[in-house]
Tab-separated table of C-alpha atoms in Angstrom:
chain	number	residue	atom	x	y	z
O	1	UNK	CA	162.435	193.947	110.733
O	2	UNK	CA	164.033	195.573	107.794
O	3	UNK	CA	167.368	195.424	106.078
O	4	UNK	CA	168.583	197.059	102.980
O	5	UNK	CA	169.486	193.824	101.215
O	6	UNK	CA	169.851	195.987	98.140
O	7	UNK	CA	172.140	193.644	96.228
O	8	UNK	CA	169.875	190.661	96.740
O	9	UNK	CA	166.823	192.726	95.941
O	10	UNK	CA	168.395	193.895	92.693
O	11	UNK	CA	169.177	190.309	91.757
O	12	UNK	CA	165.587	189.350	92.457
O	13	UNK	CA	163.785	192.412	91.164
O	14	UNK	CA	162.524	190.672	88.046
O	15	UNK	CA	160.589	188.243	90.247
O	16	UNK	CA	156.842	188.809	90.116
O	17	UNK	CA	156.133	185.851	92.323
O	18	UNK	CA	152.454	185.902	92.947
O	19	UNK	CA	151.581	186.804	89.377
O	20	UNK	CA	153.650	183.924	88.082
O	21	UNK	CA	152.039	181.654	90.634
O	22	UNK	CA	148.670	182.601	89.182
O	23	UNK	CA	149.868	181.860	85.670
O	24	UNK	CA	151.439	178.531	86.586
O	25	UNK	CA	148.608	177.358	88.786
O	26	UNK	CA	145.887	178.345	86.351
O	27	UNK	CA	147.723	177.338	83.211
O	28	UNK	CA	150.548	174.829	83.590
O	29	UNK	CA	148.790	172.683	86.168
O	30	UNK	CA	145.628	172.316	84.128
O	31	UNK	CA	143.601	174.727	86.256
O	32	UNK	CA	143.009	177.369	83.611
O	33	UNK	CA	139.624	178.486	82.433
O	34	UNK	CA	140.731	178.893	78.843
O	35	UNK	CA	139.094	182.295	78.753
O	36	UNK	CA	142.253	184.350	78.260
O	37	UNK	CA	142.130	186.000	81.675
O	38	UNK	CA	145.290	184.386	83.068
O	39	UNK	CA	147.533	187.147	81.734
O	40	UNK	CA	145.301	189.813	83.237
O	41	UNK	CA	145.316	188.079	86.618
O	42	UNK	CA	149.109	187.773	86.536
O	43	UNK	CA	149.461	191.473	85.747
O	44	UNK	CA	147.106	192.489	88.543
O	45	UNK	CA	148.804	190.358	91.171
O	46	UNK	CA	152.474	190.722	90.200
O	47	UNK	CA	154.507	191.757	93.226
O	48	UNK	CA	158.124	192.929	92.860
O	49	UNK	CA	160.425	192.182	95.798
O	50	UNK	CA	159.960	194.412	98.814
O	51	UNK	CA	160.353	194.791	102.544
O	52	UNK	CA	157.748	193.516	104.960
O	53	UNK	CA	156.675	194.100	108.549
O	54	UNK	CA	155.409	191.684	111.173
O	55	UNK	CA	151.762	192.020	112.195
O	56	UNK	CA	149.718	190.783	115.120
O	57	UNK	CA	146.624	190.659	112.878
O	58	UNK	CA	147.640	188.237	110.103
O	59	UNK	CA	144.071	187.311	109.169
O	60	UNK	CA	143.038	190.847	108.230
O	61	UNK	CA	144.439	190.719	104.669
O	62	UNK	CA	142.227	187.695	103.960
O	63	UNK	CA	139.005	189.385	105.024
O	64	UNK	CA	136.695	191.276	102.713
O	65	UNK	CA	137.251	189.194	99.597
O	66	UNK	CA	136.331	185.729	98.373
O	67	UNK	CA	139.083	183.128	98.953
O	68	UNK	CA	138.057	181.817	95.518
O	69	UNK	CA	134.935	182.152	93.411
O	70	UNK	CA	131.909	181.085	95.454
O	71	UNK	CA	133.922	180.466	98.650
O	72	UNK	CA	133.406	182.418	101.861
O	73	UNK	CA	135.777	183.011	104.761
O	74	UNK	CA	134.566	181.644	108.090
O	75	UNK	CA	136.155	181.714	111.538
O	76	UNK	CA	139.817	182.716	111.743
O	77	UNK	CA	142.600	182.465	114.301
O	78	UNK	CA	145.796	184.486	114.105
O	79	UNK	CA	148.638	182.795	115.989
O	80	UNK	CA	151.223	185.581	116.087
O	81	UNK	CA	154.085	186.004	118.547
O	82	UNK	CA	156.122	189.233	118.591
O	83	UNK	CA	159.171	187.427	119.963
O	84	UNK	CA	162.129	187.195	117.598
O	85	UNK	CA	163.439	183.738	116.750
O	86	UNK	CA	166.912	182.600	115.764
O	87	UNK	CA	167.405	180.801	112.500
O	88	UNK	CA	170.401	178.667	111.559
O	89	UNK	CA	171.930	180.632	108.741
O	90	UNK	CA	174.947	180.250	106.518
O	91	UNK	CA	178.483	180.116	107.937
O	92	UNK	CA	177.276	179.910	111.524
O	93	UNK	CA	175.178	183.062	111.342
O	94	UNK	CA	172.006	183.167	113.427
O	95	UNK	CA	169.696	185.681	111.760
O	96	UNK	CA	166.556	186.804	113.512
O	97	UNK	CA	163.027	186.569	112.196
O	98	UNK	CA	159.479	186.903	113.505
O	99	UNK	CA	156.627	184.652	112.516
O	100	UNK	CA	152.936	185.295	112.068
O	101	UNK	CA	150.129	183.341	110.459
O	102	UNK	CA	146.430	182.712	110.049
O	103	UNK	CA	144.214	179.639	110.355
O	104	UNK	CA	140.835	179.904	108.645
O	105	UNK	CA	137.739	177.879	107.841
O	106	UNK	CA	136.330	178.230	104.345
O	107	UNK	CA	132.883	177.334	103.059
O	108	UNK	CA	132.639	176.094	99.486
O	109	UNK	CA	129.675	176.853	97.205
O	110	UNK	CA	128.242	173.396	98.003
O	111	UNK	CA	128.425	174.061	101.756
O	112	UNK	CA	131.408	171.818	102.500
O	113	UNK	CA	134.128	173.103	104.836
O	114	UNK	CA	137.695	173.613	103.654
O	115	UNK	CA	140.756	174.825	105.574
O	116	UNK	CA	143.357	177.501	104.910
O	117	UNK	CA	146.577	178.340	106.721
O	118	UNK	CA	149.271	180.952	106.160
O	119	UNK	CA	152.683	181.218	107.804
O	120	UNK	CA	154.852	184.283	107.228
O	121	UNK	CA	158.436	184.580	108.452
O	122	UNK	CA	159.761	188.153	108.276
O	123	UNK	CA	163.573	188.226	108.456
O	124	UNK	CA	165.975	190.964	109.451
O	125	UNK	CA	167.411	190.977	105.937
O	126	UNK	CA	166.967	189.501	102.494
O	127	UNK	CA	169.814	186.989	102.362
O	128	UNK	CA	168.721	185.006	105.462
O	129	UNK	CA	165.222	184.784	103.999
O	130	UNK	CA	166.623	183.514	100.714
O	131	UNK	CA	168.704	180.907	102.532
O	132	UNK	CA	165.716	179.710	104.584
O	133	UNK	CA	163.659	179.359	101.416
O	134	UNK	CA	166.388	177.348	99.680
O	135	UNK	CA	166.772	175.038	102.688
O	136	UNK	CA	163.025	174.341	102.706
O	137	UNK	CA	163.027	173.710	98.961
O	138	UNK	CA	165.936	171.261	99.271
O	139	UNK	CA	164.192	169.410	102.110
O	140	UNK	CA	160.975	169.080	100.132
O	141	UNK	CA	162.927	167.780	97.151
O	142	UNK	CA	164.893	165.317	99.295
O	143	UNK	CA	161.666	163.938	100.748
O	144	UNK	CA	160.168	163.421	97.293
O	145	UNK	CA	157.582	166.192	97.576
O	146	UNK	CA	158.400	167.790	94.249
O	147	UNK	CA	158.692	170.678	94.143
O	148	UNK	CA	156.727	172.004	91.177
O	149	UNK	CA	158.580	175.167	90.252
O	150	UNK	CA	156.458	178.247	89.748
O	151	UNK	CA	159.408	180.613	89.576
O	152	UNK	CA	163.020	180.612	90.716
O	153	UNK	CA	161.715	181.776	94.098
O	154	UNK	CA	158.310	180.100	94.327
O	155	UNK	CA	157.111	176.513	94.161
O	156	UNK	CA	154.054	174.387	94.898
O	157	UNK	CA	153.727	170.906	96.385
O	158	UNK	CA	150.815	168.578	97.135
O	159	UNK	CA	149.743	168.481	100.766
O	160	UNK	CA	147.681	166.182	102.971
O	161	UNK	CA	146.039	166.614	106.346
O	162	UNK	CA	144.694	163.358	107.779
O	163	UNK	CA	143.258	162.312	104.442
O	164	UNK	CA	142.275	165.778	103.260
O	165	UNK	CA	143.872	166.520	99.870
O	166	UNK	CA	145.644	169.851	99.867
O	167	UNK	CA	148.020	172.210	98.149
O	168	UNK	CA	150.930	174.291	99.489
O	169	UNK	CA	152.546	177.309	97.865
O	170	UNK	CA	155.858	178.550	99.244
O	171	UNK	CA	157.626	181.696	98.082
O	172	UNK	CA	160.457	184.040	98.920
O	173	UNK	CA	159.962	187.771	98.396
O	174	UNK	CA	162.624	190.140	99.735
O	175	UNK	CA	162.825	189.602	103.501
O	176	UNK	CA	159.701	187.404	103.552
O	177	UNK	CA	159.256	183.637	103.365
O	178	UNK	CA	155.563	182.831	103.006
O	179	UNK	CA	153.850	179.444	103.112
O	180	UNK	CA	150.163	179.041	102.235
O	181	UNK	CA	148.274	175.734	102.448
O	182	UNK	CA	144.665	174.842	101.693
O	183	UNK	CA	142.821	171.575	102.316
O	184	UNK	CA	139.629	170.182	100.810
O	185	UNK	CA	137.091	168.098	102.771
O	186	UNK	CA	137.568	164.427	103.634
O	187	UNK	CA	136.522	162.190	100.778
O	188	UNK	CA	137.579	164.651	98.083
O	189	UNK	CA	139.798	163.521	95.250
O	190	UNK	CA	142.872	165.555	94.331
O	191	UNK	CA	141.782	165.681	90.700
O	192	UNK	CA	138.402	167.224	91.548
O	193	UNK	CA	139.666	169.884	93.960
O	194	UNK	CA	143.017	170.845	92.436
O	195	UNK	CA	141.709	173.875	90.562
O	196	UNK	CA	139.984	175.339	93.624
O	197	UNK	CA	142.989	174.628	95.856
O	198	UNK	CA	145.310	176.417	93.445
O	199	UNK	CA	143.100	179.493	93.357
O	200	UNK	CA	142.716	179.600	97.126
O	201	UNK	CA	146.451	179.422	97.877
O	202	UNK	CA	147.356	181.926	95.167
O	203	UNK	CA	144.741	184.455	96.306
O	204	UNK	CA	145.718	184.028	99.956
O	205	UNK	CA	149.414	184.401	99.134
O	206	UNK	CA	148.812	187.595	97.171
O	207	UNK	CA	146.707	189.160	99.910
O	208	UNK	CA	149.040	188.069	102.707
O	209	UNK	CA	152.136	189.408	100.962
O	210	UNK	CA	150.409	192.685	100.222
O	211	UNK	CA	149.168	192.977	103.805
O	212	UNK	CA	152.680	192.505	105.200
O	213	UNK	CA	154.405	194.709	102.636
O	214	UNK	CA	155.755	198.054	103.778
O	215	UNK	CA	154.611	200.218	100.893
O	216	UNK	CA	156.641	203.203	102.079
O	217	UNK	CA	159.939	201.293	102.197
O	218	UNK	CA	162.505	201.250	99.416
O	219	UNK	CA	161.853	198.762	96.654
O	220	UNK	CA	163.996	198.587	93.502
O	221	UNK	CA	162.497	199.606	90.215
O	222	UNK	CA	161.486	196.710	88.022
């Protein structure tokens, strides 16, 4: 699904969402190494707004690289339906989007099992994606879940899965709304696992966005 969305893309073209997520997660949240590499990581992973395509193999972008230092990717499941869905848009509009995602097991350096999930909604145009992102952000704020702003179009919130401490990163990029969540093992404390969770969700978000991006499609100059 593609749409020109040129006006919205021009307004958003200064957004380098994943790179800023790296900087905020590693620096502002206390997860930095203090070794001066944050700027380099942000530069490497900066992604200007673009157009994206649905895929039936959403786990592929996560393969072949460590989820975070010392972690390995285990079994994966890619729940992906090609059927278009209707969203409730602005002014009664019902824009279409298609959803894809990946569920994965991760093994930490100490052998414990963590979880990772990604959900990508690819819209027919940019404005419906922006609206869906704003609605989600408002809901999270209304329910007291933050959010912790990473950028005007990206934020992070704490997450929990039956006692597992977790972290969720949600971002809007062009016609894409992407949600990435990671969960540590039962018995973990949020303080101890925060740094690893941040790195996992940021790396997964970068790889997922890049895997869905149509590199041959028009993207405004930054």
